[in-house]
XYZ file of C-alpha atoms in Angstrom:
766
model
C -1.753 -54.996 -21.445
C -0.335 -54.782 -24.854
C 3.073 -55.392 -26.003
C 5.236 -52.408 -26.541
C 6.630 -53.000 -30.008
C 2.507 -54.038 -31.442
C 2.108 -50.093 -30.882
C 2.771 -46.916 -32.142
C 3.103 -43.760 -29.926
C 2.812 -40.265 -30.867
C 3.346 -36.683 -28.628
C -0.107 -34.373 -28.377
C 1.954 -30.967 -30.010
C -1.222 -28.380 -29.858
C -5.195 -28.364 -28.072
C -7.550 -27.700 -30.419
C -10.120 -24.851 -29.562
C -12.678 -27.189 -29.553
C -11.362 -29.996 -26.903
C -12.452 -28.585 -23.145
C -9.228 -29.800 -21.630
C -5.042 -29.530 -22.848
C -3.655 -32.517 -22.817
C -0.265 -31.496 -25.228
C 2.683 -32.749 -23.510
C 0.957 -36.474 -23.685
C 2.434 -39.372 -24.445
C 0.147 -41.887 -25.631
C -0.235 -44.934 -27.974
C -1.919 -46.986 -30.561
C -2.088 -50.886 -31.801
C -0.127 -50.971 -34.550
C -2.419 -52.299 -36.149
C -4.526 -50.516 -35.815
C -2.917 -47.446 -37.046
C -2.501 -48.645 -40.725
C -5.953 -49.615 -40.781
C -7.170 -45.924 -40.190
C -4.455 -44.601 -42.215
C -4.982 -46.576 -45.195
C -8.772 -45.228 -45.005
C -7.143 -41.750 -44.986
C -9.184 -41.062 -41.207
C -8.433 -38.005 -39.931
C -9.072 -39.135 -36.496
C -6.946 -41.301 -34.129
C -7.684 -42.878 -31.123
C -5.155 -42.844 -28.886
C -4.628 -44.167 -25.117
C -2.499 -41.629 -23.850
C 0.346 -42.636 -21.111
C -1.166 -43.272 -17.601
C -5.322 -43.093 -18.495
C -8.045 -46.087 -18.882
C -10.335 -44.749 -21.800
C -9.453 -44.260 -25.417
C -9.361 -40.475 -27.042
C -9.857 -40.127 -30.599
C -8.170 -36.133 -31.576
C -7.058 -34.985 -34.811
C -4.460 -37.172 -36.672
C -3.200 -33.632 -37.359
C -2.275 -32.116 -33.550
C -0.496 -35.342 -33.051
C 3.392 -35.722 -33.656
C 4.500 -39.702 -34.412
C 7.711 -40.951 -32.336
C 10.073 -44.286 -31.923
C 9.389 -45.898 -28.952
C 12.715 -45.437 -28.247
C 11.498 -41.747 -28.024
C 8.797 -42.230 -25.714
C 10.604 -43.872 -22.992
C 12.303 -41.164 -23.329
C 9.859 -37.838 -23.245
C 8.277 -40.364 -20.310
C 11.284 -39.916 -17.628
C 10.614 -36.014 -17.942
C 7.822 -34.996 -15.340
C 5.999 -31.773 -16.837
C 4.361 -32.297 -19.950
C 5.024 -28.841 -20.756
C 8.953 -30.104 -20.544
C 8.355 -32.793 -23.450
C 6.835 -30.170 -25.586
C 9.594 -28.267 -25.293
C 12.277 -30.696 -25.904
C 9.811 -31.979 -29.972
C 10.398 -27.933 -30.483
C 14.232 -28.161 -30.044
C 14.911 -32.023 -31.258
C 19.170 -31.685 -30.506
C 18.801 -32.968 -27.376
C 16.599 -36.096 -28.131
C 19.287 -36.436 -31.315
C 21.520 -37.199 -29.244
C 20.031 -39.300 -26.166
C 19.121 -41.804 -29.052
C 22.789 -41.752 -30.368
C 24.132 -42.885 -26.623
C 24.953 -46.309 -25.766
C 26.991 -47.968 -22.520
C 30.013 -46.750 -21.711
C 29.347 -43.461 -24.043
C 31.867 -39.986 -22.451
C 28.886 -37.984 -21.437
C 27.965 -34.813 -19.344
C 25.028 -34.415 -17.159
C 23.887 -31.562 -14.990
C 22.966 -31.930 -11.101
C 22.229 -28.920 -8.723
C 22.801 -26.318 -12.633
C 26.383 -27.938 -12.320
C 27.455 -29.985 -15.494
C 29.998 -32.875 -14.749
C 31.677 -35.383 -16.467
C 31.275 -39.416 -16.461
C 30.627 -41.993 -18.075
C 26.847 -44.132 -19.551
C 27.071 -47.679 -17.148
C 23.247 -47.839 -17.623
C 19.744 -46.994 -20.097
C 16.694 -48.608 -19.036
C 14.089 -47.785 -16.568
C 13.809 -47.740 -12.391
C 10.154 -48.811 -11.673
C 8.061 -51.748 -13.444
C 5.583 -51.729 -15.942
C 2.475 -50.955 -15.289
C -0.979 -53.374 -15.821
C -2.174 -50.426 -18.320
C 0.874 -48.683 -19.834
C 2.633 -50.824 -22.441
C 5.877 -48.291 -21.853
C 7.463 -46.249 -19.180
C 10.302 -43.490 -18.261
C 13.990 -44.181 -19.606
C 16.689 -43.194 -17.424
C 20.655 -42.406 -17.991
C 22.529 -43.813 -15.003
C 25.935 -42.038 -14.843
C 29.140 -43.266 -13.321
C 31.389 -39.107 -12.426
C 35.579 -39.045 -13.921
C 37.858 -37.904 -13.241
C 37.409 -34.425 -10.411
C 34.850 -35.002 -10.326
C 34.256 -37.860 -8.578
C 32.420 -37.889 -5.449
C 29.627 -35.210 -6.311
C 27.207 -38.022 -6.761
C 23.892 -39.288 -5.093
C 24.815 -42.616 -4.914
C 26.587 -45.572 -5.572
C 24.449 -47.262 -8.431
C 21.854 -47.664 -6.516
C 18.098 -45.908 -6.618
C 15.007 -47.299 -4.282
C 17.250 -49.800 -2.519
C 17.734 -51.290 -6.781
C 21.847 -52.177 -7.455
C 21.464 -51.238 -11.582
C 25.216 -50.583 -12.237
C 27.786 -50.478 -9.501
C 30.143 -47.574 -8.853
C 31.683 -45.963 -5.693
C 29.792 -44.324 -3.130
C 28.469 -40.746 -5.023
C 30.345 -41.304 -7.890
C 26.563 -42.284 -9.505
C 23.369 -39.807 -10.752
C 20.698 -41.548 -11.900
C 18.770 -38.959 -15.252
C 16.400 -38.015 -17.679
C 18.126 -37.403 -21.088
C 17.790 -33.529 -20.793
C 20.334 -33.288 -18.508
C 22.862 -35.300 -20.301
C 25.120 -34.093 -22.916
C 27.465 -36.253 -25.257
C 30.766 -35.018 -24.605
C 31.944 -35.429 -28.112
C 29.836 -34.196 -30.928
C 30.558 -38.415 -32.470
C 28.333 -39.655 -29.903
C 26.264 -37.192 -31.506
C 26.063 -37.833 -34.862
C 27.133 -42.000 -35.442
C 23.560 -42.310 -35.287
C 22.581 -40.444 -38.334
C 25.378 -40.702 -40.375
C 25.408 -41.103 -43.751
C 27.078 -44.815 -45.130
C 29.665 -42.883 -46.635
C 30.861 -40.569 -43.632
C 31.081 -44.068 -41.252
C 34.270 -45.029 -40.598
C 35.941 -48.139 -42.230
C 35.614 -52.013 -41.759
C 37.966 -53.187 -39.685
C 41.260 -54.383 -41.982
C 43.110 -55.766 -38.163
C 42.335 -60.368 -37.844
C 39.333 -59.761 -35.510
C 39.000 -62.599 -32.748
C 36.689 -64.275 -31.140
C 35.866 -62.476 -27.725
C 37.426 -58.619 -29.586
C 34.826 -55.843 -28.811
C 33.090 -54.847 -31.681
C 30.661 -51.952 -32.756
C 27.974 -52.731 -35.782
C 25.178 -50.802 -37.296
C 21.128 -51.709 -38.042
C 19.033 -49.260 -39.384
C 21.577 -46.124 -38.836
C 21.251 -47.151 -35.144
C 25.242 -49.057 -33.940
C 25.002 -51.108 -31.560
C 27.821 -53.332 -29.611
C 28.377 -56.199 -28.430
C 31.606 -59.462 -28.519
C 32.275 -61.562 -31.302
C 31.421 -65.494 -30.347
C 32.678 -67.123 -33.622
C 33.833 -66.205 -37.113
C 33.971 -67.653 -40.269
C 36.248 -66.062 -42.478
C 35.837 -68.090 -45.208
C 32.244 -66.644 -45.932
C 32.905 -63.506 -43.817
C 30.423 -63.915 -41.378
C 30.682 -63.261 -37.799
C 28.797 -64.487 -34.937
C 28.350 -61.230 -32.230
C 26.794 -61.668 -28.488
C 25.312 -58.649 -28.592
C 24.963 -56.192 -25.654
C 21.449 -55.063 -26.495
C 19.948 -56.087 -29.900
C 17.816 -53.428 -31.900
C 14.874 -53.835 -30.095
C 15.919 -53.019 -27.328
C 16.430 -56.422 -25.666
C 20.096 -57.529 -23.583
C 22.123 -61.212 -24.468
C 20.499 -61.835 -27.682
C 23.060 -63.214 -31.043
C 23.591 -61.891 -34.014
C 24.812 -62.556 -37.500
C 26.975 -60.025 -39.364
C 28.376 -59.788 -42.090
C 32.290 -58.455 -41.853
C 31.871 -56.129 -44.021
C 29.276 -54.102 -41.380
C 31.537 -54.739 -38.253
C 33.895 -52.434 -36.359
C 36.335 -53.471 -34.172
C 35.866 -50.651 -31.308
C 39.501 -50.461 -31.217
C 39.053 -48.576 -34.762
C 36.102 -46.842 -34.015
C 36.014 -45.425 -30.314
C 39.699 -45.614 -28.467
C 37.617 -45.358 -25.141
C 35.998 -48.435 -24.997
C 36.607 -51.455 -22.943
C 39.530 -52.989 -24.758
C 39.212 -56.292 -25.835
C 38.355 -59.588 -24.776
C 40.236 -62.711 -26.264
C 38.659 -66.287 -24.247
C 41.226 -69.303 -24.572
C 40.248 -72.756 -23.524
C 42.637 -72.917 -20.887
C 44.058 -76.249 -19.460
C 42.959 -77.136 -15.697
C 44.745 -80.177 -14.179
C 41.980 -81.242 -12.119
C 42.615 -83.834 -15.560
C 38.136 -82.227 -15.836
C 36.654 -79.432 -15.692
C 34.678 -82.101 -13.232
C 35.431 -80.149 -10.010
C 33.826 -76.690 -11.109
C 30.111 -76.973 -10.024
C 26.985 -74.059 -9.803
C 28.463 -71.997 -7.005
C 31.997 -72.674 -7.880
C 34.877 -69.443 -7.739
C 36.136 -69.901 -11.087
C 39.201 -67.679 -13.170
C 38.953 -66.337 -16.525
C 41.148 -65.324 -18.776
C 39.483 -61.854 -20.508
C 41.736 -59.172 -22.596
C 42.619 -57.185 -19.148
C 43.787 -59.932 -17.608
C 42.442 -62.994 -15.554
C 38.948 -62.479 -13.625
C 37.663 -63.516 -11.181
C 34.102 -65.589 -11.105
C 31.263 -67.066 -9.879
C 29.308 -70.315 -11.927
C 26.012 -68.984 -11.801
C 24.549 -71.804 -14.869
C 25.760 -74.315 -16.799
C 23.970 -76.341 -19.255
C 23.633 -76.417 -23.009
C 22.391 -72.772 -24.642
C 20.501 -73.177 -27.802
C 21.999 -73.905 -31.284
C 25.793 -74.754 -29.453
C 27.333 -77.260 -28.494
C 29.361 -77.195 -26.466
C 29.103 -77.286 -22.337
C 28.649 -73.621 -21.603
C 28.852 -71.270 -18.105
C 26.959 -68.812 -17.172
C 29.270 -66.592 -15.255
C 28.781 -63.609 -12.627
C 31.480 -61.348 -12.832
C 33.314 -60.092 -9.422
C 34.055 -56.639 -12.025
C 31.928 -54.980 -14.786
C 33.923 -56.779 -17.720
C 30.311 -59.042 -19.115
C 28.207 -57.914 -22.041
C 24.962 -58.631 -20.708
C 23.069 -59.423 -17.027
C 21.736 -62.905 -16.875
C 19.683 -63.333 -20.114
C 20.781 -64.854 -23.133
C 18.501 -64.704 -26.711
C 16.239 -62.791 -24.785
C 15.816 -65.632 -22.300
C 17.081 -65.276 -18.607
C 19.239 -68.087 -17.358
C 20.356 -66.318 -14.085
C 20.525 -62.842 -12.187
C 23.524 -60.167 -12.367
C 23.967 -57.238 -11.975
C 24.159 -55.538 -15.741
C 27.790 -55.805 -17.125
C 28.500 -58.405 -15.191
C 26.694 -61.026 -16.748
C 29.326 -63.685 -18.894
C 28.646 -67.293 -21.244
C 32.459 -68.571 -21.994
C 32.472 -72.424 -22.718
C 33.442 -74.614 -19.317
C 36.753 -75.445 -21.055
C 37.472 -71.703 -20.652
C 37.691 -71.695 -16.819
C 39.360 -72.741 -14.218
C 38.768 -73.277 -10.281
C 39.621 -70.159 -8.153
C 43.161 -69.544 -6.531
C 42.061 -67.966 -3.413
C 39.594 -70.934 -2.363
C 42.648 -73.705 -2.667
C 44.108 -76.013 0.900
C 47.801 -74.972 1.796
C 50.154 -76.709 -1.588
C 48.278 -74.811 -3.739
C 46.374 -71.185 -2.484
C 49.168 -68.592 -3.553
C 48.626 -70.857 -6.828
C 47.867 -67.388 -9.689
C 48.218 -66.450 -13.316
C 51.578 -65.713 -15.219
C 52.229 -62.439 -16.740
C 51.322 -64.234 -20.127
C 47.265 -65.741 -18.377
C 48.861 -68.846 -17.779
C 48.357 -70.476 -14.753
C 51.513 -70.387 -12.319
C 50.897 -73.764 -11.355
C 47.407 -76.052 -10.856
C 44.919 -75.718 -8.599
C 43.991 -78.766 -6.420
C 40.337 -78.461 -5.599
C 37.888 -75.921 -5.693
C 35.583 -75.339 -2.486
C 32.978 -72.995 -2.638
C 30.230 -73.471 0.102
C 28.325 -76.777 0.688
C 25.682 -76.981 -2.042
C 22.167 -78.501 -0.364
C 22.579 -81.285 -3.109
C 26.149 -82.115 -1.459
C 25.413 -81.267 2.374
C 24.692 -85.503 3.442
C 28.233 -86.368 0.667
C 30.464 -83.657 2.551
C 29.120 -82.866 5.934
C 26.874 -85.332 7.300
C 27.898 -87.970 9.993
C 30.173 -88.592 12.765
C 33.505 -87.314 12.920
C 31.771 -84.323 10.105
C 31.956 -80.378 11.108
C 34.443 -78.639 13.267
C 36.473 -81.399 15.485
C 35.967 -79.203 20.124
C 38.698 -78.668 21.840
C 38.749 -77.085 25.512
C 36.199 -75.243 25.172
C 36.748 -74.798 21.943
C 32.317 -74.922 20.774
C 32.062 -70.538 20.601
C 34.232 -70.652 18.167
C 33.543 -73.894 16.397
C 29.901 -73.572 16.339
C 30.266 -69.726 14.927
C 32.804 -71.058 11.743
C 30.491 -73.795 11.225
C 27.284 -71.365 10.795
C 29.348 -68.758 8.765
C 31.272 -70.815 6.366
C 29.809 -74.619 5.514
C 27.160 -73.373 4.014
C 26.916 -69.182 3.315
C 29.385 -67.407 1.225
C 27.913 -63.629 3.101
C 31.220 -62.359 4.346
C 33.665 -64.538 2.213
C 35.204 -61.485 1.202
C 36.672 -61.079 4.761
C 38.567 -64.095 4.242
C 41.056 -62.173 0.388
C 41.214 -58.135 1.820
C 43.750 -57.329 2.273
C 45.135 -56.564 5.761
C 47.876 -55.702 7.740
C 50.068 -58.179 7.292
C 50.773 -59.027 11.152
C 47.364 -60.806 10.445
C 47.659 -62.920 7.006
C 48.785 -65.674 9.091
C 45.050 -65.589 10.667
C 44.053 -64.851 7.656
C 45.786 -68.039 5.568
C 44.626 -69.850 8.702
C 40.566 -69.576 8.792
C 41.166 -69.578 5.339
C 43.561 -72.533 4.944
C 43.376 -74.441 7.929
C 39.414 -74.275 8.569
C 37.074 -73.188 5.816
C 38.835 -74.909 2.914
C 38.948 -78.382 4.533
C 35.123 -77.991 6.337
C 33.866 -76.973 2.644
C 35.997 -79.502 0.814
C 36.186 -82.705 3.020
C 33.244 -81.959 5.820
C 35.859 -82.206 8.725
C 37.940 -79.926 11.019
C 40.126 -81.003 13.176
C 41.144 -79.461 16.183
C 44.637 -78.460 16.223
C 43.414 -76.757 13.159
C 40.999 -73.850 16.004
C 43.906 -74.559 18.156
C 45.725 -72.788 15.734
C 43.908 -70.216 15.364
C 43.038 -69.177 18.756
C 46.965 -69.541 19.397
C 47.382 -66.953 17.228
C 44.860 -64.896 18.526
C 45.989 -65.322 21.645
C 49.520 -63.839 20.801
C 48.019 -60.859 19.256
C 47.142 -59.702 23.038
C 44.380 -59.021 22.786
C 43.737 -61.445 25.867
C 45.482 -64.798 27.502
C 43.276 -66.867 27.797
C 42.358 -67.588 24.264
C 43.942 -71.249 24.127
C 41.764 -72.144 27.572
C 39.385 -70.402 28.341
C 35.256 -70.309 26.328
C 34.728 -67.460 25.390
C 31.083 -65.152 23.699
C 30.681 -65.374 19.720
C 29.904 -62.061 19.622
C 32.932 -61.565 21.445
C 35.022 -63.952 19.321
C 32.671 -62.514 15.808
C 33.406 -58.917 16.731
C 37.120 -59.003 16.919
C 38.108 -61.077 13.989
C 35.235 -59.151 11.767
C 36.578 -55.692 13.136
C 40.125 -55.913 14.982
C 42.074 -59.147 12.570
C 40.233 -58.197 9.300
C 38.796 -54.682 9.274
C 35.556 -55.759 7.530
C 33.313 -53.287 6.861
C 30.803 -52.812 9.158
C 27.084 -54.583 7.287
C 24.007 -52.869 9.292
C 24.409 -49.053 9.161
C 21.614 -47.515 11.594
C 20.126 -43.792 12.017
C 18.649 -43.380 15.586
C 14.666 -41.282 15.196
C 12.391 -38.920 16.272
C 8.890 -40.418 16.272
C 8.048 -36.797 18.043
C 9.933 -34.834 15.290
C 10.146 -36.844 12.510
C 14.294 -36.146 12.201
C 16.674 -38.774 11.075
C 20.505 -39.332 13.232
C 23.368 -40.250 12.035
C 24.413 -42.875 10.123
C 26.411 -45.566 13.214
C 28.006 -49.288 11.816
C 27.339 -52.067 13.831
C 28.455 -55.782 13.108
C 25.602 -56.932 15.443
C 22.134 -56.383 16.178
C 21.511 -56.676 20.298
C 17.787 -56.799 20.518
C 16.773 -54.813 23.736
C 12.676 -56.228 24.582
C 10.951 -54.471 27.884
C 10.265 -56.713 30.116
C 6.170 -55.192 31.125
C 6.193 -56.767 26.689
C 2.661 -58.695 26.395
C 4.379 -61.487 24.200
C 4.226 -64.752 24.774
C 5.933 -66.681 22.216
C 7.719 -64.284 20.178
C 8.696 -64.471 16.625
C 12.000 -63.234 15.804
C 10.019 -61.241 13.480
C 8.056 -59.188 16.908
C 11.243 -58.595 18.735
C 13.235 -56.899 16.124
C 10.595 -54.472 15.833
C 9.543 -54.154 19.721
C 13.269 -54.013 19.463
C 13.651 -50.659 16.871
C 11.288 -49.244 17.825
C 11.511 -48.841 21.679
C 14.963 -47.739 20.647
C 14.065 -45.622 18.177
C 16.428 -47.095 15.367
C 16.414 -47.510 11.998
C 18.125 -48.785 8.889
C 19.540 -46.744 7.113
C 20.272 -49.676 3.806
C 20.022 -53.419 3.917
C 21.621 -54.963 5.050
C 23.981 -58.648 3.566
C 24.427 -59.872 6.403
C 22.296 -59.448 9.913
C 23.331 -60.820 12.569
C 21.254 -60.317 15.794
C 21.381 -61.465 19.068
C 18.087 -62.572 21.429
C 17.741 -60.570 24.268
C 18.394 -62.172 27.718
C 18.689 -60.535 31.749
C 22.015 -62.052 33.710
C 23.857 -64.467 32.183
C 21.797 -67.075 32.745
C 18.536 -65.812 32.325
C 16.150 -66.339 29.681
C 13.397 -63.206 28.672
C 11.360 -66.031 26.567
C 11.266 -69.617 27.248
C 10.647 -69.951 23.484
C 11.581 -67.809 20.381
C 9.880 -69.247 16.652
C 12.736 -68.860 14.231
C 11.332 -65.698 11.655
C 12.553 -68.032 8.216
C 12.342 -64.277 6.550
C 13.076 -61.253 8.073
C 10.272 -58.169 6.392
C 12.331 -55.251 7.334
C 11.333 -53.311 4.773
C 9.004 -51.281 7.613
C 12.496 -50.617 8.911
C 14.395 -48.998 7.284
C 14.633 -45.304 7.198
C 14.445 -44.123 3.818
C 12.175 -46.298 0.720
C 8.190 -47.011 0.290
C 6.365 -48.074 2.484
C 2.589 -49.870 1.608
C -0.573 -48.672 3.677
C -1.553 -51.529 6.280
C -5.484 -50.360 5.181
C -5.067 -49.876 1.746
C -2.056 -51.500 0.801
C -1.467 -48.363 -1.912
C 2.087 -46.680 -1.335
C 2.155 -44.962 2.340
C 3.339 -41.669 3.392
C 2.973 -41.285 6.539
C 3.713 -43.466 9.430
C 2.476 -43.825 13.366
C 4.264 -45.386 15.717
C 1.544 -44.780 18.521
C -1.166 -47.105 16.931
C 1.385 -49.986 18.073
C 0.089 -53.269 19.389
C -2.812 -52.051 17.722
C -3.583 -55.355 16.271
C -6.531 -53.906 14.664
C -4.164 -52.729 12.166
C -1.337 -55.499 11.377
C 1.713 -57.124 13.483
C 4.074 -54.758 12.093
C 6.114 -52.276 14.502
C 5.892 -49.536 12.498
C 2.320 -48.703 11.154
C 1.984 -46.343 7.417
C -0.988 -44.960 6.064
C -1.677 -42.960 2.220
C -3.331 -39.727 3.450
C -6.170 -41.134 3.398
C -6.408 -43.393 5.513
C -4.463 -41.661 7.958
C -7.125 -38.918 8.288
C -9.892 -42.165 8.730
C -7.677 -44.217 11.461
C -7.305 -40.183 13.246
C -10.636 -39.390 13.255
C -11.264 -41.833 15.679
C -11.947 -40.283 19.154
C -8.661 -42.728 21.160
C -6.618 -41.455 18.109
C -7.280 -38.156 17.118
C -4.022 -37.124 19.594
C -1.675 -38.853 17.661
C 0.836 -37.846 15.388
C 2.107 -39.306 12.656
C 4.862 -38.440 10.779
C 5.883 -37.611 7.790
C 8.022 -40.813 5.450
C 11.829 -39.590 4.613
C 11.442 -40.963 1.187
C 14.356 -41.389 -1.513
C 15.207 -37.888 -3.641
C 13.263 -37.848 -7.237
C 10.989 -40.698 -5.273
C 7.151 -40.774 -7.807
C 4.257 -39.162 -5.187
C 1.350 -40.178 -7.274
C 3.343 -44.965 -8.496
C -0.765 -45.624 -8.908
C -1.984 -48.936 -8.206
C 1.341 -50.764 -7.726
C 2.679 -52.557 -5.011
C 6.162 -51.036 -3.200
C 8.350 -53.687 -3.349
C 8.825 -56.044 0.298
C 12.757 -56.116 0.909
C 13.199 -59.306 3.317
C 16.693 -61.520 5.142
C 16.646 -65.161 5.370
C 17.658 -66.706 8.158
C 20.998 -68.640 7.637
C 21.756 -70.346 10.458
C 21.210 -70.159 14.598
C 23.545 -70.317 16.866
C 21.774 -71.821 20.904
C 23.626 -72.298 24.176
C 22.605 -74.179 26.913
C 24.625 -75.068 30.083
C 27.232 -72.652 28.724
C 27.565 -75.448 25.772
C 27.042 -74.139 22.100
C 25.957 -76.296 18.778
C 24.624 -74.478 16.032
C 21.314 -74.928 12.989
C 22.682 -74.366 9.820
C 19.487 -74.380 6.413
C 20.757 -75.434 3.531
C 18.519 -74.644 1.242
C 14.966 -74.043 -0.214
C 12.690 -76.949 1.606
C 11.092 -76.369 5.304
C 12.899 -79.126 6.249
C 17.001 -78.481 4.576
C 18.064 -77.868 7.827
C 21.497 -79.731 9.773
C 22.003 -79.434 13.205
C 26.234 -79.009 13.720
C 27.416 -80.511 18.041
C 31.710 -80.494 18.053
C 31.508 -81.922 20.959
C 28.825 -84.225 20.040
C 30.677 -87.434 22.361
C 33.332 -85.918 25.304
C 34.220 -89.123 25.997
C 36.134 -89.030 22.818
C 38.847 -91.292 21.363
C 42.218 -92.632 22.182
C 43.782 -88.767 20.785
C 42.044 -86.890 24.404
C 39.663 -84.659 21.557
C 36.047 -85.688 21.051
C 33.814 -86.401 19.030
C 32.027 -84.011 16.308
C 28.497 -84.544 14.804
C 26.638 -83.026 12.071
C 23.396 -84.634 11.382
C 19.667 -83.672 9.572
C 16.618 -82.236 11.648
C 14.181 -82.643 8.834
C 11.697 -82.270 12.208
C 12.439 -78.036 12.668
C 11.329 -78.001 9.488
C 7.841 -79.193 10.721
C 7.338 -77.160 14.057
C 8.043 -74.528 11.918
C 5.192 -74.759 9.828
C 2.594 -76.030 12.481
C 0.063 -72.873 13.123
C 1.216 -71.061 15.952
C -1.780 -71.956 18.405
C 0.104 -75.532 17.543
C 3.167 -74.913 18.631
C 2.261 -72.804 21.671
C 1.299 -75.907 23.439
C 3.934 -77.816 22.399
C 5.367 -79.184 25.267
C 9.717 -78.278 24.781
C 10.570 -82.355 26.574
C 8.497 -84.032 24.238
C 9.692 -81.725 20.844
C 11.470 -84.659 18.399
C 15.332 -84.637 17.806
C 17.145 -81.558 18.449
C 14.423 -79.089 17.802
C 13.770 -78.479 21.325
C 17.746 -76.529 21.318
C 15.766 -74.464 18.236
C 13.367 -73.418 19.831
C 14.088 -72.737 23.326
C 17.994 -72.186 23.993
C 18.364 -69.606 20.718
C 20.785 -66.653 21.253
C 21.767 -65.311 17.876
C 20.526 -65.943 14.762
C 22.323 -64.724 11.142
C 20.276 -63.599 8.655
C 21.341 -62.880 4.253
C 19.902 -61.182 1.406
C 18.526 -63.795 -0.570
C 20.672 -62.941 -3.295
C 23.616 -64.517 -2.025
C 22.042 -67.856 -1.202
C 22.944 -70.157 -3.116
C 20.782 -72.846 -3.751
C 18.835 -69.638 -5.383
C-alpha cells in the first residue's frame, strides 16, 4: 500500500462523453513523484487510481479537482458520490470542517434535529485495507447541555472506544452533518496573519495549554519546556501538521498563543510541578502503579503504563493513563506508541511529578489527601496495585502466604484471592461511593484484605473474620462467622447489595425463529446450563458457554469487562463432566447480539446465521453458524438443510454492508482465575502472566494441623505443570488419568467450579 503522504488526491468533477462509465464524485489519487513528472511534461491526462479500485484509469486532467489529503478523507466519509460532488460545489461546509479540532463547539445533525456538542474525536472508524492509502474521517461529538442523552452511544463504534462520554451522549457523523457553533472556529485557519490574536504577553509556564499556527492551520498542545532567553517553547502536540498524535515541536514564542487568550472555552491550563515523596525516592512507583499528578484542574489519578527515557530527554519519564480526559495523546510520543489508552487520556510526565495514589494505602495512610493548594496533607506509606507477574515469586509464593483460612472461610478466601491478588478488573468497587452504613465493609476489604495481600502477600485470619462479622451484623445471615457459604452467594452480596457495583454482564434473549432480540437483562454471573443428552465428552469452557447460550436463547448485549461463569452441576455434589478444559481465551464474537461476524466458509463478513446448523463439524466448532449471503445459499441448497431458516444478523446502525476482504475483528476475553471445589473445600488457581506456565495455586488451609494460635497455615505455590497439560493435544489430554496428573493439575481439570474472565485491556502483563 502506498503511503498516504506520498500521494496527490483528486475528485472527479465531471464525466467526458467519450467514457462509458460514470465516476463523478469518486476520490482518486496518484503518486506525488509521478504527478510532478506528468505535470512537468505538461501532460493532458493523468493515470490515477480510484479509492476502492485496483487498477489505474487514464483521465483528462481537466475533469478532476485537486484536494488536500484532509479534504479527501473528509469526503470519503460520505457514502454517495453525488453527495461528495455537491459538497465540493458548495465548498463552505468542507472549509468549516477542515478548521475544526478537538474541543471545538459544534452542532451536529441527527434525525433532522441540530444538537449542541463538543468535538471529542476526529479520525477513521475502520482500519486501512490493503489497497487504499486513506479511509473516511468522521467526527465524534459529545452532546452538551439540554441535548445530553439524545445521542446514539457513549463514544464507541463497533465495540471499539474512540472517546468516553455518558451513555447516549455520543454521536459519530461525517462533516456534512457538523457545523461550528461559533463563526471564529470556521474562519481561524484561513484568516490572514494580521487578523489573528496577538501572541500572549502573559508569562507561559510548563503545563500551559497553547495554540500555534503552521501553514495557516491552527494546532494545539501543551508546554513541555521554556527558554525565555532564546524565545523558544517546546510543545507536546495533540496532533501535528501531518495528522500524527503525540509528537513534539519547537516554536518561537512569537507564534504561540495561550489558549486562555485564544479560546476561553478550551481546557484550563495544566501545571505539573514536581511533588515531594516522603518515601525518600520514587522507587515505590512502577508499571501498573496507581499515582496522582497535580494538573491545573487539581489532583488527577492515573495508572503508570510505561516508564523509561524518551528520545532527547534526560529525566526518567512515565507514561500515564489518566482516569479523566485531561491528557494530550493516546499513548504515542513522536509518532511512536509506548502504550495504548483512549484519546485524551495519555500523558508523559517526569517521574518526580507523581506520587502514589492515596486510595491504595494501608490503615494509617488510606485517608491521606491533597489539600486545597494541591499539596499532600500527609505522606503515603506504600503503593499497592495488583501483584505484577515479575513480583509473584517475591510477594506471594510460599507458606503463610495468601489469605489465612479459619472456621469454614475457604469460600471467601479463595474468591477474594482470585479477584484481587493479580487483577484489577473489579477494583472500582473498592472506591465507589456507597451507603454510609456499608462504608465499614468497603474499608475493611480495601485496607485489611486487598492492600495487605498485594503489599505483603499475606492476610491474617482476623481480617477476614472482621469482614464476616460486619456482614453478619448487617443482617444478611446469622451464620456468616461460622458456616460455609457459596462463593457465588458471597460475591453477589458484596457486589450487588453492599457495594452496588454495576452488573458487568448484559444479556438479551433471542428468538432464532423470529430473529427478534429481547430486552437487556443484567447479571453478575452466568450459570452454564447443558442438556443431559449432550454429546460432549471432554468439553472446553468455550464449548460449554456456546452450547448454553444456544439452548437458553441468549446473547451478549455488550462486551463485558469481567465475565464470571459457574459450571453445570446436577445437585450439590454430582459433576456433569469428569474433566473440563479451561479455555485460556474465550472468543465471544459469535455470542454478541450486535456486531460483525465472520463467515465460517470463506471468512468474509457474514450477514446471516443459522442455529440449525449447530453441531455440524463440517463448518467449525463455534456454536452459531454465520454465513455470507453467497455461502448461505450454497450451504442451504443441500437437501438436508433446505428446511433451515437462517436469520439476518443484527449489525450496528451505519455499519457498512460491504467490507471488502477485511476480516471482522474477534472479541476475546482472557482467563485470569479459576475457583475449584472438592469435598466442600475451595481452592483457587490464578494466571498472573502471559506465559503458559504463569500459574499459581492457593489453598487457605494447606496445613489444617495449625499453629499454636489455632489458625490454619495458608500456602501459595507455583504450578507450572498446569501450562504443560493445557498445551497438550486434546486426544493426549483425554487419556490422562486424574490421579496420575502432576502436582495440583488434577484439581484444575476435575474440580473447576467458577471461571473468571476479563477484558484483555485489564490484564496487567499486557
